[in-house]
Structure formats: C-alpha cells, structure tokens
Short mmCIF file of C-alpha atoms in Angstrom, two decimals:
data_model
loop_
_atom_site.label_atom_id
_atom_site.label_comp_id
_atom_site.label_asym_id
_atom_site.label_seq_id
_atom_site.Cartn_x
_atom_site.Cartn_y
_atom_site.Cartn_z
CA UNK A 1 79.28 82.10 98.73
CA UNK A 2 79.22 85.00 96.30
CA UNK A 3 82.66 84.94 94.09
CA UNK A 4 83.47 88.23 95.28
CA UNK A 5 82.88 87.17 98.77
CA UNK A 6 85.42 84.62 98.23
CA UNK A 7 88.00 86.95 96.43
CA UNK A 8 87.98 89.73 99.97
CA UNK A 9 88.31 86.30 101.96
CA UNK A 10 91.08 84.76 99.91
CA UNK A 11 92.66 88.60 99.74
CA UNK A 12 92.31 88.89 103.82
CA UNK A 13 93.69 85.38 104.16
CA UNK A 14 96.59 85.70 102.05
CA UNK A 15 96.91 89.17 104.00
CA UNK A 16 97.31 87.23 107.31
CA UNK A 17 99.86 85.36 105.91
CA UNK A 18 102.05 87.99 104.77
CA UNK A 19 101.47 89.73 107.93
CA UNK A 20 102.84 86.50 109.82
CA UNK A 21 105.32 86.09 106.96
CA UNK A 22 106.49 89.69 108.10
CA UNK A 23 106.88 89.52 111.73
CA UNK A 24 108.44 86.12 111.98
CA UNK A 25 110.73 85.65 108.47
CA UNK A 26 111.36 89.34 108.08
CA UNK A 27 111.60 90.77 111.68
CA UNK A 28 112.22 88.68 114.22
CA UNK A 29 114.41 86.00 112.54
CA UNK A 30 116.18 88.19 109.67
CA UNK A 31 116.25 91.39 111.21
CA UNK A 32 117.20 90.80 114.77
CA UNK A 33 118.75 87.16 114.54
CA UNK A 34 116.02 86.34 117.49
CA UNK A 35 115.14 83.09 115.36
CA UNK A 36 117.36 80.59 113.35
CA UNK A 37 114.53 78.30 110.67
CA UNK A 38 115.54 75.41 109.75
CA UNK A 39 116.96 75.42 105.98
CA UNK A 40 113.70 74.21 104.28
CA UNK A 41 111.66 76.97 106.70
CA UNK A 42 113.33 79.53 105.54
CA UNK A 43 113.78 78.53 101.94
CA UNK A 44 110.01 78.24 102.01
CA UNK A 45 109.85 81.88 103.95
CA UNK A 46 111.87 83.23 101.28
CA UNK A 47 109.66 81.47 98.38
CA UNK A 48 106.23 83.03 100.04
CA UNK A 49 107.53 86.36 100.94
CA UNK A 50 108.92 86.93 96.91
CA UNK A 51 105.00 85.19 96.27
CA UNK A 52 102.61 87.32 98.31
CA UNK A 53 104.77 90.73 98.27
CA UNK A 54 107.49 90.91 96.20
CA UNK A 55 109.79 91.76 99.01
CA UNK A 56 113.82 91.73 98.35
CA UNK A 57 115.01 90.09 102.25
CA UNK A 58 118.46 92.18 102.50
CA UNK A 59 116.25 94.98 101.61
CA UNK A 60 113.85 95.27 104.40
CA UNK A 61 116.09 94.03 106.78
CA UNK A 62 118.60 96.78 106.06
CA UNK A 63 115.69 99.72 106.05
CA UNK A 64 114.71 98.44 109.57
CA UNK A 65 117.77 98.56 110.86
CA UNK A 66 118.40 101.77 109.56
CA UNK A 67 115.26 102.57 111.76
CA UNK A 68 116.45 100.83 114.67
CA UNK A 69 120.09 102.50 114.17
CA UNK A 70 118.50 106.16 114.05
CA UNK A 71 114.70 105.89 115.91
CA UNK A 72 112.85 109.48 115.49
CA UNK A 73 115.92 111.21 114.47
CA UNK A 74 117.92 112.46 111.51
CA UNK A 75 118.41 109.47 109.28
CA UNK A 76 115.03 107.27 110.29
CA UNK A 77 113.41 106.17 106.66
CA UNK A 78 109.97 106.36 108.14
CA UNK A 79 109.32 108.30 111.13
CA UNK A 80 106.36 110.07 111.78
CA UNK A 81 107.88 112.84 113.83
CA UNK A 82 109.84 113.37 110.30
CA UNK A 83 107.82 112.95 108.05
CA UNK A 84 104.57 113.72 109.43
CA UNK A 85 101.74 110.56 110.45
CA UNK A 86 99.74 111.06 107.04
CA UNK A 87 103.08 110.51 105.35
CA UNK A 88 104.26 107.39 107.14
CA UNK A 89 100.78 106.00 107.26
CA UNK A 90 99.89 106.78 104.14
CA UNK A 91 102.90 106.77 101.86
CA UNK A 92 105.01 104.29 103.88
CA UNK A 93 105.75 101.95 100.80
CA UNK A 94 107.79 105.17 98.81
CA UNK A 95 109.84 106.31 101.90
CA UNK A 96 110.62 102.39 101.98
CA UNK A 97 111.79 102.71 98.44
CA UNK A 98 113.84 105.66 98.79
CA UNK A 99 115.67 104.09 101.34
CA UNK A 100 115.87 100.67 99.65
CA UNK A 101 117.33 101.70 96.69
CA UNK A 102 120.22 103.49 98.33
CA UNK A 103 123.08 101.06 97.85
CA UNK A 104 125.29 102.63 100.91
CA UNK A 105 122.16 101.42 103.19
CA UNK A 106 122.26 97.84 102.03
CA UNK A 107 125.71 97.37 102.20
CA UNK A 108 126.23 98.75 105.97
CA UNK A 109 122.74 97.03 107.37
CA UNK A 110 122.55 94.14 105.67
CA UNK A 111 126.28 93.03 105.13
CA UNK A 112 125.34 89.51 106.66
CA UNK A 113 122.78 88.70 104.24
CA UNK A 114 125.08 89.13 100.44
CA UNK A 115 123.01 87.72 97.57
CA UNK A 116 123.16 84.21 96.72
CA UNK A 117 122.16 82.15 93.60
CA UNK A 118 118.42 82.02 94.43
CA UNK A 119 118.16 85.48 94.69
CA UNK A 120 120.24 86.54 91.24
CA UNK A 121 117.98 84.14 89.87
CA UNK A 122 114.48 84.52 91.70
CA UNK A 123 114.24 86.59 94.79
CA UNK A 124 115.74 89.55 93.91
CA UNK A 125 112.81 90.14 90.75
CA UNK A 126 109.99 91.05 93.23
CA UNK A 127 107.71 91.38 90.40
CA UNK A 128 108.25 88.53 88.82
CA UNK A 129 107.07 87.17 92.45
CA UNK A 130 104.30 88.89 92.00
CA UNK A 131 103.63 87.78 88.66
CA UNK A 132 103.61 84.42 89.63
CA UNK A 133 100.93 85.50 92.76
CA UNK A 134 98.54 86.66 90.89
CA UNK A 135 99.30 83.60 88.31
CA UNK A 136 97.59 81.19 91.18
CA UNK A 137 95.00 84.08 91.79
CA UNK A 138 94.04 83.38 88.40
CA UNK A 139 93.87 79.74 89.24
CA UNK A 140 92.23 79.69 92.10
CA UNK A 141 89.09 81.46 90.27
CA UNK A 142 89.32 80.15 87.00
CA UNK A 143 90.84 82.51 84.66
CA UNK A 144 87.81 85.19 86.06
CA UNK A 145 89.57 88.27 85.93
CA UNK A 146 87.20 90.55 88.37
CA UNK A 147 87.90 87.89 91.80
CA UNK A 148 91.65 88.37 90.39
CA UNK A 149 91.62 92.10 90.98
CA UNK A 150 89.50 92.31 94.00
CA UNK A 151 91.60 89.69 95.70
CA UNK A 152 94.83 91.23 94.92
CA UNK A 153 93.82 94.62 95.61
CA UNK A 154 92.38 93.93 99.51
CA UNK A 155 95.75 91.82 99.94
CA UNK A 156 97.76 94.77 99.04
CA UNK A 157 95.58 97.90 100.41
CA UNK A 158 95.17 95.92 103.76
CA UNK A 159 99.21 94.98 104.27
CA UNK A 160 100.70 98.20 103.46
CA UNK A 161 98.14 99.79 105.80
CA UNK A 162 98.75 97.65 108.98
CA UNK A 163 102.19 97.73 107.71
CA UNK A 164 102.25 101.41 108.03
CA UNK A 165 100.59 101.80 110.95
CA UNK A 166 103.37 100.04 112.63
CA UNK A 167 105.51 102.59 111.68
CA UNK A 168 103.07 105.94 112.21
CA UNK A 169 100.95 104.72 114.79
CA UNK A 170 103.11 102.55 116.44
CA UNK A 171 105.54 106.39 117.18
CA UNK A 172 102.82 108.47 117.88
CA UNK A 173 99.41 107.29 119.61
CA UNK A 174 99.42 104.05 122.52
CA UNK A 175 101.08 103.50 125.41
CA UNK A 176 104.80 104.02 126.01
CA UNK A 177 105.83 102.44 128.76
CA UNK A 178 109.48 102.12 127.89
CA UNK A 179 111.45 105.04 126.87
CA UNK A 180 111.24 106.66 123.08
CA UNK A 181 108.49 107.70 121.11
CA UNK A 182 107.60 103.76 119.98
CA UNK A 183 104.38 103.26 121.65
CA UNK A 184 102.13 99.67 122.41
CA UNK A 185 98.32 99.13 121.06
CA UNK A 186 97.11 95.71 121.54
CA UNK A 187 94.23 96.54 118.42
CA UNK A 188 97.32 96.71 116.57
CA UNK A 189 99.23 93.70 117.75
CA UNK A 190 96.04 91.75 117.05
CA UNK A 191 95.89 92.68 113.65
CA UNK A 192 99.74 92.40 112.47
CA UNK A 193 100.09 90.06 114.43
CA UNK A 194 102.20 90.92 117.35
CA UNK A 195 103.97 94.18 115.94
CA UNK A 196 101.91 96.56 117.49
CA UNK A 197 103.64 96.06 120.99
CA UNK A 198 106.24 98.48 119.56
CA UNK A 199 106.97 99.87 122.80
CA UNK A 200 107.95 96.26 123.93
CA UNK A 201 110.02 95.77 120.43
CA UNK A 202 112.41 98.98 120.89
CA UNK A 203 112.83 98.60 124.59
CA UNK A 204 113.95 94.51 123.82
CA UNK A 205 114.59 94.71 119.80
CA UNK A 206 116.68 91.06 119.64
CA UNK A 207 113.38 89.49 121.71
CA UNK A 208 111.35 86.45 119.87
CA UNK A 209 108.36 87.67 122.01
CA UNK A 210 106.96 91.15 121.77
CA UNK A 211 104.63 90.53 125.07
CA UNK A 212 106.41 91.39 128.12
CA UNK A 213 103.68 91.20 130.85
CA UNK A 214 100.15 90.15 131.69
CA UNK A 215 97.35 91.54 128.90
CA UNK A 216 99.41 91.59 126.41
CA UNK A 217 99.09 89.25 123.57
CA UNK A 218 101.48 88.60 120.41
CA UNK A 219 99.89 86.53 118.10
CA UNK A 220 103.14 85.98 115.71
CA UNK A 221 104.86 84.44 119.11
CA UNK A 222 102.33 81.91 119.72
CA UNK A 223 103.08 80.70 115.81
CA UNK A 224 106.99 80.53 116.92
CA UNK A 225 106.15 78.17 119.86
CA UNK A 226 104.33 75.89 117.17
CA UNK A 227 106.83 75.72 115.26
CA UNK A 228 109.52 75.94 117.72
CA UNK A 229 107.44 72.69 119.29
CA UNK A 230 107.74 70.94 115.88
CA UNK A 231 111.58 71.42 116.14
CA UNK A 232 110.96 73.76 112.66
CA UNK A 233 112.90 76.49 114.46
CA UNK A 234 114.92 77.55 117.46
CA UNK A 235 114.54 80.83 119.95
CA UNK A 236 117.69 82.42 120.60
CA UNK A 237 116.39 84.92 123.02
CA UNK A 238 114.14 84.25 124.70
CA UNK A 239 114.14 86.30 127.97
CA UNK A 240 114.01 89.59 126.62
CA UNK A 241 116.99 92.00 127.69
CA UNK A 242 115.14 94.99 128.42
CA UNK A 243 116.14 98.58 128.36
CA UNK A 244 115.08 101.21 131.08
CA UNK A 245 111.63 101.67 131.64
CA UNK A 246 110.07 105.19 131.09
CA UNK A 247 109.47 107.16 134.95
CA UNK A 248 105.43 107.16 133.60
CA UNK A 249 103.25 105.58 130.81
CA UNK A 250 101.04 108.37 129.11
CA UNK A 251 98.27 107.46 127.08
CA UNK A 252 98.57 109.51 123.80
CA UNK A 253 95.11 110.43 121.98
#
C-alpha cells in the first residue's frame, strides 16, 4: 500500500476513534452521567481524548450543557438558527472556543468535574496532547514528515466536520420526530457514531442509547454493551425517559 494510502487510513482510523471517544467519554458518560467507567476506563478515556484532540473534559462538557440549558435560543454556543448553518458547520471549533474560554460557563456547567492533579499537570495542556499525537504519527512512519501531515490533517478536517454537523445539521435538515428544532439522520449517526439521532438525544438527553425504535441504529451504543458485557462500565439509564413527541414528523430538505 502506497504510504500516503496508509497516512488517509491511519488519519480515518484514528478519526473513528475520536468520534467514539466523543460520544461515549465526552457525551454520554461526562456530559449526561448516562455512564459510570470504571477508574482505569476513564483514566485511559481521558489519556486518548488529550492524545487524538487536545480536548480539556470540564470544557466540552460545560459548552454542551450550555447547549442543552438554552437549545436554539439566546445563550446556545452553536446554534444554527443563531448563527447561521455555514457558521456552525463550518466554524464550529471558534464558537466552541468563545464559549470555552468564558470562565462563568465552566464554573456553572461543569461544577462537578473541578480540576485535579492530572489535569494541572497533563490534561489541561491540549497541545501538549497534541504534541505528543503527532510524536507517534512520526513513529508510526518513520520520521517521514509528508504521511505525518496528511495523516494529521484528514484526522482533524474529518472530526471537526462530523463534529459540526451534529450541531448544524443535526438543528436544521432530518427528521424531527420529537419536539425542537434537533432533528435525526441515520447517514449521520453512522458516521459519528450514533450522534446523529439528535432528535432522539434532546427528547431523552440522560439516555445511554440514542436509538429509540426499529431502523434506527447507534453505533457508539453497541460499543457500550461491549464494554458494559466486559463489566468495563455500567448503564445508568437505560430506558430512556422521553419527552413529548412532536403532533407530526416533517422531513426538512
């Protein structure tokens, strides 16, 4: 296989990863408490997260549930009807920025998750997480600095875009079969893994499984009933409590 072959396919896999990373560490079990890991999970969660993205945990966590706390209205970091689609699907990462960096939102929306030792010393220094990924890029092809850049550059493209489609598509085109403008698109579940069921997600938002009837799939559940099987994790919800149902289910084009 080609070397640049090999760099797109180790940048798409590492991708996946972070995408499953996302929607299991980030979402479901730090976000909405839907999922307690084990200790050595998580710490390994944590390690992989500050590895393939750079992500602070209390961070994210409190910018979604700013999101959750003010859907499609005054106050949402990143919604489309806000912002405008080619903002949120384009620009995603700054209006997740802007809203990290405000101390007042940490403190409110992430008050449960205070900064420990590992992340004074580690976690909190995203880019020296980063650093460090493209560190075993470099290893993995040999010091060759073109595989480097092409690998790193399809990982990063690739997750912010399915990353920010769950934000801009996932409030403007799909189904909505619950009410709110959040919307379901199984081509978007399948590729970050699960999250495009976002319809599902705001109508049951403390659910460990974004599939609520027949046809729809979540990949990212199907990895928390392997490791749930394993006895690597435990489901606190697992019957969604669902919110009203919309009185019809437009498709939106």
């Amino acid at each position: 296989m080609p070397v640049i072959l090999e760099a797109v396919v180790v940048g798409l896999l590492t991708c996946q990863l972070s995408l499953f990373l996302t929607t299991v560490f980030l979402h479901r079990a730090s976000s909405h408490r839907a999922l307690i890991l084990r200790p050595g999970l998580r710490f390994a969660c944590r390690l992989l997260v500050w590895i393939f993205t750079g992500i602070t945990v209390r961070e994210w966590v409190a910018v979604h549930r700013k999101h959750h706390a003010y859907t499609d209205i005054q106050g949402d970091p990143h919604s489309p009807l806000l912002e405008g689609f080619a903002q949120v699907q384009l620009g995603n990462v700054l209006l997740y920025r802007r809203e990290a960096r405000n101390p007042e939102t940490v403190a409110r929306y992430a008050r449960d998750l205070p900064a420990d030792g590992w992340d004074r010393v580690l976690f909190d220094h995203g880019w020296v997480g980063l650093g460090l990924g493209v560190g075993i890029l470099f290893g993995i092809f040999q010091g060759a600095w073109l595989p480097v850049l092409v690998a790193a550059a399809v990982h990063v493209v690739v997750y912010l875009l399915v990353n920010s489609a769950v934000n801009a598509v996932g409030h403007a085109f799909g189904r909505r079969p619950f009410t709110g403008l959040a919307t379901n698109n199984q081509w978007l579940a399948w590729l970050a893994a699960g999250e495009g069921l976002h319809s599902n997600h705001h109508a049951a938002p403390t659910s460990a499984r974004l599939s609520l009837r027949r046809g729809e799939l979540d990949p990212g559940w199907w990895v928390i009933a392997a490791l749930r099987r394993f006895g690597w994790l435990t489901v606190r919800h697992a019957e969604p409590k669902v919110r009203a149902k919309a009185t019809r289910t437009p498709e939106l084009v």
